[in-house]
Short mmCIF file of C-alpha atoms in Angstrom, two decimals:
data_model
loop_
_atom_site.label_atom_id
_atom_site.label_comp_id
_atom_site.label_asym_id
_atom_site.label_seq_id
_atom_site.Cartn_x
_atom_site.Cartn_y
_atom_site.Cartn_z
CA ALA A 1 0.00 0.05 -0.10
CA ALA A 2 3.00 2.32 0.65
CA LEU A 3 3.77 2.27 -2.99
CA TYR A 4 0.37 1.95 -4.64
CA ALA A 5 -1.60 4.34 -2.63
CA PRO A 6 0.20 7.65 -3.53
CA PHE A 7 0.28 6.36 -7.16
CA PHE A 8 -3.39 5.68 -7.45
CA GLN A 9 -4.30 8.93 -5.54
CA GLY A 10 -1.98 10.79 -7.89
CA ILE A 11 -3.47 9.14 -11.01
CA ALA A 12 -6.86 9.92 -9.84
CA GLY A 13 -6.06 13.57 -9.50
CA LEU A 14 -4.65 13.66 -13.09
CA LEU A 15 -7.55 12.08 -14.89
CA ASP A 16 -10.83 13.73 -16.16
CA THR A 17 -12.60 10.62 -14.84
CA SER A 18 -12.39 8.94 -11.47
CA VAL A 19 -12.08 5.54 -13.19
CA ILE A 20 -8.50 3.98 -13.08
CA PRO A 21 -8.20 1.11 -15.65
CA LEU A 22 -5.51 -1.11 -14.55
CA PHE A 23 -4.22 -4.21 -16.52
CA THR A 24 -1.71 -6.45 -14.87
CA LEU A 25 0.10 -9.61 -15.70
CA ASN A 26 0.91 -10.19 -12.16
CA TYR A 27 -0.65 -13.10 -10.21
CA ASP A 28 -0.27 -11.68 -6.72
CA GLU A 29 -2.69 -9.60 -4.71
CA ALA A 30 -0.76 -6.41 -4.22
CA VAL A 31 -3.04 -4.14 -5.94
CA GLU A 32 -6.02 -5.68 -4.20
CA SER A 33 -4.15 -5.30 -0.72
CA ALA A 34 -3.39 -1.67 -1.48
CA VAL A 35 -6.79 -0.66 -2.31
CA ASP A 36 -8.35 -2.41 0.50
CA GLU A 37 -6.28 -0.06 2.90
CA LEU A 38 -7.57 3.10 1.07
CA ARG A 39 -10.79 4.67 2.19
CA ASP A 40 -11.07 7.05 -0.93
CA ILE A 41 -10.49 4.57 -3.73
CA ARG A 42 -12.46 1.39 -4.18
CA LEU A 43 -11.73 -1.91 -6.35
CA MET A 44 -13.70 -3.50 -8.99
CA ASP A 45 -12.31 -6.75 -10.10
CA GLY A 46 -15.06 -8.72 -11.65
CA PHE A 47 -16.04 -10.54 -8.25
CA ARG A 48 -19.24 -10.10 -6.46
CA ARG A 49 -18.53 -9.65 -2.91
CA GLY A 50 -20.07 -12.02 -0.27
CA HIS A 51 -19.40 -15.01 1.64
CA LEU A 52 -18.37 -16.70 -1.68
CA GLN A 53 -16.63 -14.55 -4.30
CA VAL A 54 -17.61 -15.52 -7.71
CA TRP A 55 -16.35 -13.80 -10.95
CA HIS A 56 -18.96 -12.34 -13.45
CA ARG A 57 -18.19 -10.57 -16.59
CA GLU A 58 -21.35 -8.53 -15.97
CA GLU A 59 -19.49 -6.75 -13.09
CA PHE A 60 -17.40 -5.15 -15.70
CA ASP A 61 -20.03 -4.46 -18.34
CA GLY A 62 -22.37 -3.04 -15.82
CA PHE A 63 -19.88 -1.06 -13.65
CA ARG A 64 -20.96 2.40 -12.40
CA LEU A 65 -19.06 4.90 -10.57
CA GLY A 66 -19.77 5.38 -6.91
CA GLU A 67 -20.41 8.86 -5.60
CA GLY A 68 -17.41 10.83 -4.40
CA SER A 69 -14.81 8.05 -4.85
CA ALA A 70 -12.35 7.11 -7.53
CA SER A 71 -12.27 3.40 -8.60
CA VAL A 72 -9.44 0.97 -9.71
CA VAL A 73 -11.02 -1.42 -12.25
CA LEU A 74 -8.54 -4.29 -12.21
CA PHE A 75 -8.13 -6.62 -15.11
CA LYS A 76 -5.62 -9.55 -14.32
CA LEU A 77 -4.62 -10.61 -17.82
CA HIS A 78 -2.78 -13.78 -16.62
CA GLY A 79 -5.13 -14.69 -13.80
CA SER A 80 -4.22 -14.92 -10.03
CA VAL A 81 -2.93 -17.31 -7.46
CA SER A 82 -6.39 -17.04 -5.58
CA TRP A 83 -8.57 -17.82 -8.68
CA THR A 84 -9.83 -21.45 -9.01
CA ARG A 85 -12.53 -23.44 -10.32
CA ALA A 86 -13.62 -27.16 -10.02
CA PRO A 87 -12.82 -29.37 -12.97
CA GLY A 88 -15.49 -29.20 -15.50
CA SER A 89 -17.00 -26.18 -13.92
CA GLU A 90 -17.42 -22.60 -15.37
CA ARG A 91 -17.72 -21.01 -11.96
CA ILE A 92 -14.56 -19.04 -11.03
CA GLU A 93 -13.98 -18.39 -7.36
CA LYS A 94 -11.79 -16.30 -5.38
CA THR A 95 -10.25 -17.58 -2.11
CA VAL A 96 -7.77 -15.17 -0.62
CA GLY A 97 -4.72 -16.87 1.00
CA VAL A 98 -4.89 -20.37 -0.53
CA GLN A 99 -1.89 -22.18 -1.44
CA ARG A 100 -0.82 -22.22 -5.04
CA ARG A 101 -1.79 -25.77 -5.44
CA ARG A 102 -5.31 -26.39 -4.00
CA PRO A 103 -6.21 -30.18 -4.24
CA GLY A 104 -9.34 -30.75 -6.35
CA ARG A 105 -9.19 -27.45 -8.00
CA GLU A 106 -8.00 -25.85 -11.15
CA HIS A 107 -5.79 -22.81 -10.61
CA LEU A 108 -6.45 -20.02 -13.11
CA VAL A 109 -2.92 -18.74 -13.97
CA LEU A 110 -1.24 -18.19 -17.29
CA TYR A 111 2.58 -18.49 -16.85
CA PRO A 112 5.04 -16.50 -18.99
CA THR A 113 5.96 -17.92 -22.35
CA ARG A 114 6.40 -16.71 -25.86
CA GLU A 115 4.18 -19.39 -27.19
CA PRO A 116 0.44 -18.49 -27.83
CA LYS A 117 -1.67 -18.71 -24.86
CA ASP A 118 -5.40 -19.85 -24.56
CA ILE A 119 -6.97 -16.62 -23.93
CA GLN A 120 -10.38 -17.32 -25.71
CA LEU A 121 -11.94 -18.53 -22.43
CA GLU A 122 -12.78 -16.98 -19.29
CA PRO A 123 -11.39 -15.38 -17.11
CA TYR A 124 -8.89 -14.25 -19.69
CA ALA A 125 -11.11 -13.39 -22.69
CA THR A 126 -12.92 -10.41 -20.91
CA PRO A 127 -9.82 -8.62 -19.78
CA TYR A 128 -8.16 -8.92 -22.96
CA GLU A 129 -11.29 -7.63 -24.77
CA TYR A 130 -11.14 -4.65 -22.41
CA PHE A 131 -7.57 -4.14 -22.98
CA ASP A 132 -8.20 -3.86 -26.74
CA ALA A 133 -10.98 -1.39 -26.09
CA ALA A 134 -8.73 0.68 -23.85
CA LEU A 135 -5.82 0.82 -26.46
CA GLU A 136 -8.37 1.84 -29.01
CA HIS A 137 -9.61 4.81 -26.99
CA ALA A 138 -6.72 5.97 -24.96
CA ARG A 139 -4.45 8.94 -25.39
CA LEU A 140 -1.74 7.55 -23.18
CA ALA A 141 -1.00 3.94 -22.28
CA VAL A 142 1.53 3.55 -19.37
CA PHE A 143 3.41 0.25 -19.16
CA ILE A 144 5.30 -0.28 -15.86
CA GLY A 145 8.14 -2.97 -15.57
CA THR A 146 6.98 -4.66 -18.74
CA SER A 147 9.42 -6.40 -20.81
CA PHE A 148 7.23 -6.48 -24.03
CA ARG A 149 8.02 -10.11 -24.56
CA ASP A 150 4.41 -11.43 -23.98
CA ALA A 151 3.20 -12.12 -27.45
CA GLU A 152 -0.50 -11.40 -26.98
CA ILE A 153 0.60 -7.88 -25.44
CA VAL A 154 3.10 -7.07 -28.17
CA GLU A 155 0.59 -7.94 -31.01
CA ARG A 156 -2.01 -5.67 -29.71
CA VAL A 157 0.25 -2.80 -28.95
CA ARG A 158 1.97 -2.93 -32.37
CA ARG A 159 -1.51 -3.24 -34.10
CA ARG A 160 -2.81 -0.05 -32.27
CA LEU A 161 0.47 2.01 -32.72
CA GLU A 162 0.43 1.38 -36.50
CA ARG A 163 -3.25 2.13 -36.87
CA ARG A 164 -3.76 4.95 -34.54
CA ARG A 165 -2.36 8.43 -34.54
CA GLY A 166 -2.54 10.10 -31.09
CA LEU A 167 -1.75 7.17 -28.89
CA ILE A 168 1.31 7.50 -26.89
CA ILE A 169 3.05 4.51 -24.94
CA LEU A 170 5.04 5.27 -21.97
CA ALA A 171 7.32 2.62 -20.75
CA VAL A 172 8.47 2.78 -17.22
CA GLY A 173 11.42 0.81 -15.74
CA PRO A 174 14.94 0.90 -14.63
CA ASP A 175 16.00 -0.29 -18.07
CA ALA A 176 13.36 1.39 -20.16
CA ASP A 177 14.76 2.34 -23.65
CA LYS A 178 12.81 3.59 -26.61
CA ARG A 179 14.83 2.01 -29.29
CA SER A 180 14.86 -1.50 -27.67
CA ILE A 181 11.14 -1.29 -26.86
CA ARG A 182 10.27 -0.35 -30.38
CA GLU A 183 12.44 -3.25 -31.67
CA ARG A 184 10.71 -5.65 -29.21
CA ILE A 185 7.26 -4.50 -30.30
CA GLY A 186 8.14 -4.44 -33.98
CA ALA A 187 6.33 -1.18 -34.45
CA THR A 188 7.47 0.88 -37.58
CA SER A 189 5.43 3.84 -36.58
CA GLY A 190 3.68 5.28 -33.49
CA ASN A 191 4.81 7.32 -30.53
CA ILE A 192 6.94 5.44 -27.84
CA GLU A 193 8.37 7.25 -24.75
CA ALA A 194 10.44 5.70 -21.94
CA LEU A 195 11.13 6.87 -18.40
CA LYS A 196 14.18 5.04 -16.98
CA THR A 197 13.33 4.78 -13.41
CA LYS A 198 12.29 2.29 -10.68
CA PHE A 199 8.63 1.92 -9.80
CA ASP A 200 9.06 2.74 -6.12
CA LYS A 201 7.85 5.04 -3.56
CA GLU A 202 10.76 7.54 -4.08
CA ASN A 203 9.94 7.83 -7.81
CA VAL A 204 6.04 8.01 -7.75
CA ALA A 205 6.24 11.79 -7.98
CA ARG A 206 8.55 11.66 -10.99
CA ILE A 207 6.35 9.03 -12.78
CA LEU A 208 3.22 11.11 -12.24
CA SER A 209 4.96 14.16 -13.51
CA ALA A 210 5.90 12.21 -16.73
CA ILE A 211 2.30 11.11 -17.14
CA SER A 212 1.06 14.70 -16.76
CA SER A 213 3.45 16.03 -19.08
CA LEU A 214 2.26 13.62 -21.71
CA LEU A 215 -1.36 14.33 -21.22
CA LYS A 216 -0.95 18.05 -22.00
CA PRO A 217 -3.00 19.10 -25.07
CA GLY A 218 -0.64 18.80 -28.06
CA LYS A 219 2.04 16.97 -26.21
CA THR A 220 3.35 14.13 -28.22
CA SER A 221 6.96 13.37 -26.96
CA GLY A 222 9.86 14.81 -24.98
CA LEU A 223 9.86 14.21 -21.31
CA GLN A 224 13.25 15.63 -20.19
CA ASP A 225 12.09 19.18 -20.07
CA ASP A 226 9.00 18.50 -18.01
CA VAL A 227 9.99 15.72 -15.73
CA PRO A 228 11.96 16.74 -12.44
CA GLU A 229 14.81 14.58 -11.38
CA VAL A 230 14.27 12.25 -8.47
CA ALA A 231 16.94 10.69 -6.28
CA GLN A 232 17.12 7.07 -7.16
CA GLU A 233 18.94 4.19 -5.64
#
């Protein structure tokens, strides 16, 4: 929460809307834990709250803003360590704190590979559908700590960059480099920016400043004049 809280609060202050769409390839529950500790930001992750938490696509399709609060809408593209279902069942359940291997249950996680993944079935199909829609309409897409080696992600980003003017990709990470990222994506056109910094508490202000700079009307490139230097480890 010490890392995500100031980042979410800062993003909410930058956006015209109070919805923060967040797509993650991580399986852990760091985002969920962080939002649970925040009173002014709520989480929507596709699970209906109750004694038994069950995933429903309709939670995303019918999402409505709460009054006076920002919302993190979380899409876990590769599933989660806490998502399981019984063999042969379509019901996806969340059980917080379970072991990675739960006897008699199928754990819903897609592990890293350059080979094509089966994302046509739930709970993966809906997050990827919304990811496509987000890239289609966004002015700025921020990728934090992404290696751009996941085939499904790279294909979608390349397609949108080459088809859409006005979309800016901002990669954030200690080794972020525009040229190498463009080579990994294979994009011959489109705007890619890189901010070489860690995603940690000390650098949240710098990352938010970069995002704010690229969201300015008419801004298409160049971070160095707008982003203040922050001490890094």
